[in-house]
Amino acid sequence: MGRTPVGYIKIFAFYILCTIIALFMAMPFVWQILTAFKQPSEVISFPIRWLPSSFFIENFKLAFQHLNWARGYLNTLIYAGVSTVGCVLFSTLAGFSFAKYDFPAKEIFFLIVLATLMLPFQIQMIPLYFITVKFGIFDTYFGLILPRLAATFGTFLSRQYMSSIPDDFIDSARMDGCAEIKIYLAIILPMSIPLAATIAIFEFMSNWNDFLWPLIVTNSQSLQVLSVALLGFTIPGTEQQLYGPQMAASLLIILPVIVVFIFMQKRVIESITLTGLKF
Amino acid sequence: MRFKTKTRVYGLLFILPVLAVFGICRIFPLFDSIYLSFFRINFASGRRSFAGLENYMEFFRDTIALGAFKNTLIFVLMIVPVGMLISLLLALLLSTFTKRIFKLREVYKLIYFLPVITNAVALSFVWQNAIFQPKFGLVNALLGSLGLPRLGLLVDPNQALICIVIFVLWQYCGYYMIVYLAGLENIPPIYYEAARIDGASKFQCFRYITLPLLAPIALFVGIMWTIGSLQVFTPVYIMTGGGPMNSTNVAVLYIYQSAFEYLKFGYGSTMAVLLFLLIFLITVLELKVFRPRRETGGRL
């Protein structure tokens, strides 16, 4: 189909608009990267210096000195990883039960699970803190992970998904004398990989970025996740020298997520749209 | 049936982990929060003394708390309409991409979505120190080079909350864009074709097909923006700590500070209960007022 000159101008304007918005959206990231490579004098210079004059990596060195990165990454991985594995297993198991088993008060239990969706985290945080203290799991990995071991949407999605798996698979396995838990582990779970991936991506990302709960439940530095550890960069009085290192440190925290996102964009977006969003 | 009792036992067994986690971490804490809101709790001794409605009375006398709740409502009123509009416009923009250049659309989508999946603490630091920094942050540096007066931004009580609003809009509009986009793609193209045959203009198509069919999604988006904004915490905690002069103090921040910094756990619980009620009431209200009416007149 041929285009008129006006048509071309329209398309051109459309791309310009999309790109301007993209620039606005990406600007903080770009500015952060540029600042991370600037020397302290360049950061505060006026008029504004857009590009760093040299490839200045001192900021990254300082960032490495100021934070125990190995520990931070390890803690965040443990928190996000273990929570995610547990959450996927428990939620799909419960979803399987809600979809395929008959037991008393099933509908009521399911309603209770759904109702938890309406509870904001703020109404839970103070009692949760007391619970962790009482059980002696305050400032431990277990205390950190415990509230993240089950997900409402995960359970709900699992029930929907597993309702569509034909009963024949389960019945024939039972005929062959397969144990119930084995039916779940060896038949149902392998059939539900896309579902598990959807729940896992969402849980992993929201736990990787989580802040308020780790802030409350961890005290010792050896347990801090990255987002809490980053707070250590606001040292009053020395702020000026720390801008560069701060940007470098922030970059080191968000980079892994961005890389994962670029490679799995479709999956991630689908997972987050299906599962909802945690503020 | 042979399997009847067996499935009963296993059925219950399999939901047990989820029920246990929810019971301990969500349902018990809900009732415990309400219970604690009637108590004074001594942190050192752990003693709880019944205080009746004292915590609630304190809330209505506490100007900082009232200010924090008021700021939260102002925050919601600024975020929700603008956020709904921006994310809709972004979705409409991206939905005009033709199939031929879908790859390019994915690139824009990726960029618009990027802030959603990145660490809010890190992003708050970036905006505080690289964008909103009063002396050499990007905003004032640009204003300065254009010869315009500089703004106080985060240190100005009149501008700080707006800065947080801009940050949160930037952070989440990509997410709601995706939600709208999913809604737009669910509208069967045949409606538009039929309308075009009848000679409808582009605007008429938008007004009489897109908008009514998008209304349920818009309601969902509006409610999600509202619930999320009522719970805003991280950017405020990082960027301003509630200042200057409590101008950005919001409900969750003050609850957190009361409980975990001033160790007034009972009072914190009281405000958590009040915030929960507020979220619940506003959500119900939005559902009642904005529930989409059938505008299609039975023609579709």
PDB file of C-alpha atoms in Angstrom, chain A residues 25-26 29 209 261, chain B residues 110-120 123 127 167 170-174:
ATOM      1  CA  MET A  25      11.254   6.696  31.145  1.00  0.00           C
ATOM      2  CA  ALA A  26      14.877   5.649  30.638  1.00  0.00           C
ATOM      3  CA  PHE A  29      18.642   4.875  34.417  1.00  0.00           C
ATOM      4  CA  ASN A 209      12.771  -6.060  45.439  1.00  0.00           C
ATOM      5  CA  PHE A 261      14.058  -9.021  32.246  1.00  0.00           C
TER       6      PHE A 261
ATOM      7  CA  LEU B 110      10.436  -3.023  27.677  1.00  0.00           C
ATOM      8  CA  ILE B 111      11.615   0.512  28.333  1.00  0.00           C
ATOM      9  CA  TYR B 112       8.246   1.669  29.704  1.00  0.00           C
ATOM     10  CA  PHE B 113       8.054  -1.399  31.906  1.00  0.00           C
ATOM     11  CA  LEU B 114      11.612  -1.252  33.243  1.00  0.00           C
ATOM     12  CA  PRO B 115      10.905   0.792  36.411  1.00  0.00           C
ATOM     13  CA  VAL B 116       8.218  -1.696  37.487  1.00  0.00           C
ATOM     14  CA  ILE B 117      10.617  -4.565  37.933  1.00  0.00           C
ATOM     15  CA  THR B 118      13.589  -2.696  39.378  1.00  0.00           C
ATOM     16  CA  ASN B 119      14.333  -2.355  43.056  1.00  0.00           C
ATOM     17  CA  ALA B 120      12.303   0.507  44.540  1.00  0.00           C
ATOM     18  CA  LEU B 123      15.321   3.728  42.215  1.00  0.00           C
ATOM     19  CA  TRP B 127      15.786   9.956  41.951  1.00  0.00           C
ATOM     20  CA  PHE B 167       8.358   9.281  41.031  1.00  0.00           C
ATOM     21  CA  TRP B 170       7.030   7.074  36.620  1.00  0.00           C
ATOM     22  CA  GLN B 171       7.563   3.841  38.514  1.00  0.00           C
ATOM     23  CA  TYR B 172       4.198   2.191  37.937  1.00  0.00           C
ATOM     24  CA  CYS B 173       2.524   3.630  34.837  1.00  0.00           C
ATOM     25  CA  GLY B 174       4.277   0.968  32.723  1.00  0.00           C
TER      26      GLY B 174
END
